[in-house]
Short mmCIF file of C-alpha atoms and ligand atoms in Angstrom, two decimals:
data_model
loop_
_atom_site.label_atom_id
_atom_site.label_comp_id
_atom_site.label_asym_id
_atom_site.label_seq_id
_atom_site.Cartn_x
_atom_site.Cartn_y
_atom_site.Cartn_z
CA MET A 67 2.77 147.39 -31.55
CA ILE A 68 -0.37 149.57 -31.17
CA THR A 69 -0.08 152.89 -32.32
CA SER A 70 -2.69 155.81 -32.94
CA LYS A 71 -3.45 154.07 -36.14
CA THR A 72 -4.19 150.56 -34.68
CA GLN A 73 -8.06 149.40 -35.36
CA LEU A 74 -9.40 147.95 -32.12
CA VAL A 75 -11.64 144.68 -32.15
CA GLY A 76 -12.78 142.81 -29.59
CA LEU A 77 -15.18 140.31 -27.76
CA LEU A 78 -18.08 141.39 -25.50
CA GLY A 79 -19.34 138.83 -23.00
CA HIS A 80 -19.72 137.87 -19.35
CA PRO A 81 -17.41 136.22 -18.31
CA VAL A 82 -14.89 136.40 -21.07
CA SER A 83 -11.42 135.68 -19.10
CA HIS A 84 -11.52 131.73 -20.42
CA SER A 85 -11.65 133.01 -24.28
CA GLN A 86 -9.52 131.86 -26.94
CA SER A 87 -10.34 134.79 -28.99
CA PRO A 88 -7.81 137.43 -28.27
CA LEU A 89 -4.77 134.88 -28.61
CA MET A 90 -6.61 133.55 -31.99
CA HIS A 91 -7.23 136.82 -33.58
CA ASN A 92 -4.17 138.34 -32.66
CA ALA A 93 -2.00 135.80 -33.98
CA ALA A 94 -3.91 136.28 -37.38
CA PHE A 95 -3.53 139.67 -37.40
CA ALA A 96 0.28 139.77 -36.87
CA GLU A 97 0.59 136.68 -39.71
CA LEU A 98 -0.99 139.10 -42.11
CA GLY A 99 0.88 142.14 -41.03
CA LEU A 100 -2.57 144.19 -40.38
CA ASP A 101 -2.59 146.87 -37.79
CA PHE A 102 -5.53 145.78 -35.83
CA ALA A 103 -5.66 144.68 -32.24
CA TYR A 104 -8.31 142.38 -30.45
CA ALA A 105 -9.27 142.66 -26.47
CA ALA A 106 -11.64 141.06 -24.49
CA PHE A 107 -14.20 142.93 -22.71
CA ASP A 108 -16.19 141.65 -19.90
CA VAL A 109 -19.59 143.37 -19.84
CA GLU A 110 -22.07 142.54 -17.23
CA PRO A 111 -25.74 142.46 -18.63
CA GLU A 112 -26.95 145.71 -17.24
CA ARG A 113 -24.07 147.55 -19.21
CA LEU A 114 -24.44 146.35 -22.57
CA GLY A 115 -25.74 149.46 -23.50
CA GLU A 116 -23.11 151.65 -22.46
CA ALA A 117 -20.29 148.87 -23.89
CA VAL A 118 -22.65 149.63 -27.40
CA ALA A 119 -22.32 153.30 -26.83
CA GLY A 120 -18.59 152.76 -26.26
CA ILE A 121 -18.23 150.87 -29.78
CA ARG A 122 -19.78 154.10 -31.12
CA ALA A 123 -17.96 156.68 -29.07
CA LEU A 124 -14.32 154.80 -29.69
CA GLY A 125 -14.79 154.00 -33.23
CA ILE A 126 -14.03 150.15 -32.44
CA LYS A 127 -13.76 148.71 -35.75
CA GLY A 128 -15.88 145.46 -34.63
CA VAL A 129 -16.51 142.88 -31.73
CA ASN A 130 -17.87 139.38 -31.41
CA VAL A 131 -20.67 138.68 -28.93
CA THR A 132 -20.89 135.78 -26.69
CA ILE A 133 -22.89 134.55 -23.82
CA PRO A 134 -25.31 136.14 -22.18
CA HIS A 135 -25.23 139.18 -24.72
CA LYS A 136 -26.09 137.35 -28.26
CA VAL A 137 -29.83 137.85 -28.22
CA ALA A 138 -29.79 141.23 -25.92
CA ILE A 139 -27.55 143.32 -28.36
CA MET A 140 -29.83 142.78 -31.27
CA PRO A 141 -31.97 145.81 -30.76
CA MET A 142 -28.87 148.06 -29.89
CA LEU A 143 -27.51 147.74 -33.25
CA ASP A 144 -28.96 149.76 -36.48
CA GLU A 145 -29.14 146.69 -39.15
CA ILE A 146 -29.41 142.76 -38.70
CA ASP A 147 -28.16 140.61 -41.70
CA PRO A 148 -31.12 138.19 -42.73
CA LEU A 149 -29.19 134.77 -41.42
CA ALA A 150 -28.43 136.55 -38.04
CA GLN A 151 -32.33 137.90 -37.98
CA ARG A 152 -33.74 134.31 -39.03
CA ILE A 153 -31.34 132.60 -36.16
CA GLY A 154 -32.08 135.21 -33.64
CA ALA A 155 -28.93 136.15 -32.28
CA VAL A 156 -25.74 138.06 -33.57
CA ASN A 157 -22.40 136.87 -32.53
CA THR A 158 -20.30 139.54 -34.82
CA VAL A 159 -20.63 143.49 -34.85
CA VAL A 160 -19.21 145.13 -37.73
CA ASN A 161 -18.85 149.31 -37.47
CA ARG A 162 -19.17 150.30 -41.02
CA ASN A 163 -18.65 154.03 -40.85
CA GLY A 164 -20.64 154.62 -37.53
CA ARG A 165 -23.29 152.22 -38.67
CA LEU A 166 -23.36 149.01 -36.31
CA ILE A 167 -24.52 145.74 -38.53
CA GLY A 168 -25.02 142.58 -36.62
CA TYR A 169 -24.05 138.94 -38.14
CA ASN A 170 -24.10 135.14 -36.97
CA THR A 171 -20.69 133.45 -38.19
CA ASP A 172 -21.59 130.66 -35.95
CA GLY A 173 -23.56 128.40 -38.23
CA THR A 174 -21.53 128.96 -41.48
CA GLY A 175 -18.21 128.59 -39.16
CA TYR A 176 -19.94 125.09 -38.08
CA VAL A 177 -20.93 124.04 -41.57
CA ARG A 178 -17.76 125.26 -43.01
CA SER A 179 -15.71 123.20 -40.66
CA LEU A 180 -17.70 119.95 -40.87
CA VAL A 181 -17.84 120.15 -44.72
CA GLU A 182 -14.04 120.49 -44.65
CA GLU A 183 -13.17 117.98 -42.11
CA THR A 184 -15.40 115.24 -43.31
CA GLY A 185 -15.98 115.95 -47.05
CA ILE A 186 -19.61 114.96 -46.83
CA ASP A 187 -22.60 116.09 -48.88
CA LEU A 188 -25.06 117.37 -46.43
CA ARG A 189 -27.91 116.77 -48.58
CA GLU A 190 -27.60 113.23 -48.20
CA HIS A 191 -27.89 113.57 -44.49
CA VAL A 192 -30.54 112.86 -41.69
CA VAL A 193 -29.48 114.68 -39.01
CA THR A 194 -30.31 114.22 -34.91
CA MET A 195 -29.31 117.08 -33.07
CA MET A 196 -29.36 117.05 -29.44
CA GLY A 197 -30.02 120.62 -27.67
CA ALA A 198 -32.21 123.49 -29.06
CA GLY A 199 -30.24 126.64 -27.48
CA GLY A 200 -28.57 129.49 -29.15
CA ALA A 201 -25.34 127.46 -30.95
CA ALA A 202 -28.51 124.73 -31.97
CA ARG A 203 -30.49 127.39 -33.68
CA ALA A 204 -27.22 128.84 -35.68
CA VAL A 205 -26.38 125.26 -36.66
CA ALA A 206 -30.01 124.09 -37.62
CA PHE A 207 -30.78 126.96 -39.65
CA THR A 208 -27.33 126.74 -41.68
CA LEU A 209 -27.91 123.12 -41.82
CA ALA A 210 -31.53 123.54 -43.13
CA GLU A 211 -30.46 126.15 -45.52
CA GLN A 212 -27.70 123.87 -47.13
CA GLY A 213 -30.65 121.27 -47.69
CA VAL A 214 -30.12 118.38 -45.47
CA ARG A 215 -32.78 115.60 -45.59
CA GLU A 216 -34.36 115.94 -42.28
CA ILE A 217 -33.62 117.34 -38.95
CA ARG A 218 -34.79 115.80 -35.59
CA ILE A 219 -34.38 117.98 -32.49
CA ILE A 220 -34.12 116.16 -29.13
CA ASN A 221 -33.98 118.94 -26.17
CA ARG A 222 -34.59 118.86 -22.40
CA SER A 223 -37.35 121.18 -22.50
CA ARG A 224 -39.66 120.33 -25.24
CA GLU A 225 -41.14 123.86 -25.81
CA ARG A 226 -37.42 125.30 -27.07
CA ALA A 227 -37.40 122.51 -29.09
CA ALA A 228 -40.82 122.90 -30.64
CA LEU A 229 -39.96 126.51 -31.37
CA LEU A 230 -36.97 125.72 -33.09
CA ALA A 231 -38.68 123.09 -35.20
CA GLU A 232 -41.32 125.40 -35.99
CA HIS A 233 -39.10 128.18 -37.71
CA VAL A 234 -36.50 125.40 -39.41
CA GLY A 235 -39.47 123.04 -40.21
CA THR A 236 -40.30 125.79 -42.98
CA ILE A 237 -37.11 124.86 -44.65
CA VAL A 238 -36.83 121.41 -44.45
CA PRO A 239 -38.68 118.08 -42.84
CA THR A 240 -38.03 118.65 -39.00
CA ALA A 241 -39.70 116.68 -35.96
CA VAL A 242 -39.34 117.32 -32.24
CA ILE A 243 -38.31 113.83 -30.79
CA ASP A 244 -38.78 113.10 -27.15
CA PRO A 245 -35.43 112.31 -25.21
CA ALA A 246 -36.68 108.79 -24.28
CA ASP A 247 -37.05 107.92 -27.92
CA GLY A 248 -33.86 109.09 -28.53
CA LYS A 249 -32.13 105.59 -29.51
CA ALA A 250 -34.68 105.07 -32.44
CA ALA A 251 -33.95 108.75 -33.50
CA ILE A 252 -30.06 107.84 -33.83
CA ALA A 253 -30.68 104.40 -35.09
CA ASP A 254 -31.16 105.48 -38.84
CA ALA A 255 -29.68 109.12 -38.96
CA THR A 256 -26.45 109.50 -40.39
CA LEU A 257 -25.15 112.72 -38.41
CA LEU A 258 -25.69 113.19 -34.70
CA ILE A 259 -24.71 116.50 -33.38
CA ASN A 260 -24.24 117.52 -29.72
CA THR A 261 -25.09 121.13 -29.58
CA THR A 262 -25.68 121.32 -25.57
CA SER A 263 -23.31 121.91 -22.80
CA ILE A 264 -23.16 118.32 -21.71
CA GLY A 265 -19.65 116.95 -21.54
CA MET A 266 -18.01 120.32 -21.41
CA HIS A 267 -15.35 120.93 -18.98
CA PRO A 268 -15.41 120.24 -15.94
CA GLN A 269 -18.22 117.97 -16.47
CA VAL A 270 -16.03 115.73 -18.88
CA ASP A 271 -17.22 112.16 -18.05
CA GLU A 272 -20.86 113.24 -18.95
CA MET A 273 -22.54 112.56 -22.40
CA PRO A 274 -25.88 113.83 -24.25
CA VAL A 275 -26.94 110.49 -25.38
CA GLN A 276 -26.28 106.64 -24.49
CA ALA A 277 -23.04 105.04 -25.64
CA ASP A 278 -24.88 101.92 -27.11
CA TRP A 279 -27.12 104.46 -28.84
CA LEU A 280 -24.38 104.97 -31.13
CA HIS A 281 -23.19 103.12 -34.27
CA PRO A 282 -20.68 103.12 -37.28
CA GLY A 283 -22.99 104.33 -39.79
CA LEU A 284 -22.83 107.79 -37.89
CA ILE A 285 -20.86 110.95 -38.00
CA VAL A 286 -20.61 112.35 -34.58
CA SER A 287 -20.05 115.79 -34.08
CA ASP A 288 -19.81 117.71 -30.95
CA LEU A 289 -19.70 121.91 -30.63
CA ILE A 290 -17.64 121.57 -27.54
CA TYR A 291 -13.86 122.07 -27.83
CA ASN A 292 -12.96 122.05 -24.18
CA PRO A 293 -12.19 119.02 -23.90
CA LEU A 294 -10.88 118.53 -27.34
CA GLU A 295 -12.52 115.20 -27.19
CA THR A 296 -15.61 115.15 -25.40
CA CYS A 297 -16.47 111.57 -23.83
CA LEU A 298 -19.18 111.64 -26.73
CA LEU A 299 -16.63 111.48 -29.32
CA LYS A 300 -14.52 108.81 -27.54
CA GLU A 301 -17.34 106.30 -27.31
CA ALA A 302 -18.26 107.37 -31.22
CA ARG A 303 -14.61 106.61 -31.80
CA ALA A 304 -14.69 103.31 -30.35
CA CYS A 305 -17.71 102.24 -32.32
CA GLY A 306 -16.29 103.10 -35.58
CA ALA A 307 -18.18 106.06 -36.09
CA ARG A 308 -16.55 109.48 -37.73
CA VAL A 309 -15.69 111.91 -35.48
CA HIS A 310 -16.11 115.73 -35.66
CA SER A 311 -14.92 118.45 -32.85
CA GLY A 312 -16.00 122.11 -32.29
CA VAL A 313 -12.56 123.43 -32.64
CA GLY A 314 -13.12 123.63 -36.52
CA MET A 315 -16.42 125.90 -35.64
CA PHE A 316 -14.73 127.78 -33.06
CA VAL A 317 -11.87 128.57 -35.62
CA ASN A 318 -14.15 129.16 -38.82
CA GLN A 319 -16.66 131.64 -36.72
CA GLY A 320 -13.82 133.51 -36.00
CA ALA A 321 -12.23 133.47 -39.43
CA LEU A 322 -15.56 134.44 -41.05
CA ALA A 323 -15.73 137.35 -38.30
CA PHE A 324 -11.88 138.40 -39.27
CA GLU A 325 -13.00 138.57 -43.08
CA LEU A 326 -16.09 140.72 -41.94
CA TRP A 327 -13.84 143.25 -40.00
CA THR A 328 -10.75 143.42 -42.65
CA GLY A 329 -11.94 142.32 -45.87
CA GLN A 330 -9.16 139.71 -46.01
CA THR A 331 -9.23 135.95 -46.05
CA ALA A 332 -8.38 134.89 -42.80
CA PRO A 333 -5.11 132.55 -42.18
CA ALA A 334 -7.64 129.78 -40.55
CA GLY A 335 -4.26 127.38 -40.46
CA THR A 336 -2.54 129.43 -38.11
CA MET A 337 -5.61 130.12 -36.15
CA ARG A 338 -6.38 126.79 -35.89
CA ASP A 339 -3.04 125.77 -34.71
CA ILE A 340 -2.57 128.51 -32.11
CA VAL A 341 -5.94 127.58 -30.22
CA LEU A 342 -5.02 123.61 -30.33
CA GLN A 343 -1.73 124.48 -28.77
CA GLN A 344 -3.43 126.62 -26.08
CA LEU A 345 -6.14 123.99 -25.42
CA THR A 346 -3.70 120.98 -25.52
CA LYS A 347 -1.54 122.78 -22.83
CA THR A 348 -4.77 123.81 -20.47
CA SER A 349 -5.95 120.22 -20.81
CA SER A 350 -2.70 118.41 -19.88
P1 NAP B 1811 -27.38 127.46 -24.44
O1 NAP B 1811 -28.20 128.64 -25.08
O2 NAP B 1811 -27.37 127.82 -22.95
O3 NAP B 1811 -28.01 126.06 -24.61
C1 NAP B 1811 -27.74 124.96 -23.86
C2 NAP B 1811 -28.43 123.70 -24.53
O4 NAP B 1811 -27.74 122.57 -23.85
C3 NAP B 1811 -29.86 123.85 -24.45
O5 NAP B 1811 -30.65 122.85 -25.34
C4 NAP B 1811 -29.95 123.07 -23.00
O6 NAP B 1811 -31.06 122.51 -22.79
C5 NAP B 1811 -29.07 122.12 -23.07
N1 NAP B 1811 -28.55 121.55 -21.56
C6 NAP B 1811 -27.59 122.10 -20.71
N2 NAP B 1811 -27.51 121.37 -19.84
C7 NAP B 1811 -27.95 120.36 -20.15
C8 NAP B 1811 -28.60 119.12 -19.00
N3 NAP B 1811 -27.85 118.97 -17.75
N4 NAP B 1811 -29.34 118.16 -19.29
C9 NAP B 1811 -30.02 118.23 -20.52
N5 NAP B 1811 -29.69 119.44 -21.78
C10 NAP B 1811 -29.06 120.55 -21.14
O7 NAP B 1811 -26.05 127.60 -24.71
P2 NAP B 1811 -25.03 127.63 -26.35
O8 NAP B 1811 -24.82 129.17 -26.45
O9 NAP B 1811 -26.18 126.91 -27.22
O10 NAP B 1811 -23.88 126.56 -26.35
C11 NAP B 1811 -24.14 125.09 -26.06
C12 NAP B 1811 -22.65 124.42 -26.23
O11 NAP B 1811 -22.04 124.89 -27.61
C13 NAP B 1811 -21.60 125.08 -25.42
O12 NAP B 1811 -21.26 123.82 -24.86
C14 NAP B 1811 -20.74 125.69 -26.11
O13 NAP B 1811 -19.65 125.87 -25.69
C15 NAP B 1811 -20.88 124.92 -27.61
N6 NAP B 1811 -20.66 126.36 -28.58
C16 NAP B 1811 -19.25 125.79 -29.43
C17 NAP B 1811 -19.37 126.89 -30.31
C18 NAP B 1811 -17.94 126.44 -31.11
O14 NAP B 1811 -17.55 127.38 -31.55
N7 NAP B 1811 -17.38 125.25 -31.42
C19 NAP B 1811 -20.20 127.99 -30.35
C20 NAP B 1811 -21.24 128.22 -29.71
C21 NAP B 1811 -21.51 127.32 -28.44
P3 NAP B 1811 -32.60 123.17 -22.32
O15 NAP B 1811 -33.09 123.96 -23.47
O16 NAP B 1811 -33.58 122.32 -21.95
O17 NAP B 1811 -31.93 124.21 -20.98
#
């Protein structure tokens, strides 16, 4: 029950009606008996400043930030965590006694889920990454900081890939690969990550690479979680590769935000179950 003591957190995005975050976080608060409530706010880009002033005025404890506000919100905050600064985007804001601090939990959430679900030692892996957008930046920086052997970036617009490679290349060897040379860049890679939106609902039959570029020596990881198993993951499984879906990243980025707001360990199992239940329902 919401009372005058309830602490409010939420999501700023546009649109937000499809978001699983309110369901996931409210289930987690209920599980731990925390007096918190999570709401989704549809904020048009030109009203983001007003929304941030609203967080301060209303004493909202924190928010998640999603498309299209992850970069635009940065100058409106009082402090940016160093990892979020390096990534160049914020997906979580914490209100600490009136000071708004921006974090990015996407990359750490991704890596936590990848390692938990596959048990791999990242330092042994050569990564080929499809895409160079916001999620790619978070994933590439975090993988680089975890010490992967090499990162190859393939993206439709080369300039975006080159900019990301320039930054990540200061941490680990990083190359920009032309999409036409994708087959060779995957042939001797051990981890293939799709960070593009290719294959996401409703374009569920599309793939970011050709099926015959996949091989059994790969772990194939897709950031997309709707559908739960993308066409890329189906083809990867069929050729004998190991697969990793985007659900774990979604749950873990949420769990890390939960921990920043509440100071408590998030019930990640409950969060995962409720998201899987909802996604299975909506995709059937
Ligand atoms: P974004 O910043 O808009 O980046 C989109 C990326 O996809 C860019 O690299 C873009 O290439 C590429 N792309 C899009 N359409 C393409 C097409 N038709 N052909 C070739 N490339 C195409 O978006 P984002 O925030 O990084 O999100 C990317 C994906 O990650 C989405 O599917 C999103 O749902 C998923 N995601 C998942 C989680 C999670 O928790 N599991 C979290 C964040 C994001 P260009 O640079 O050439 O435009």
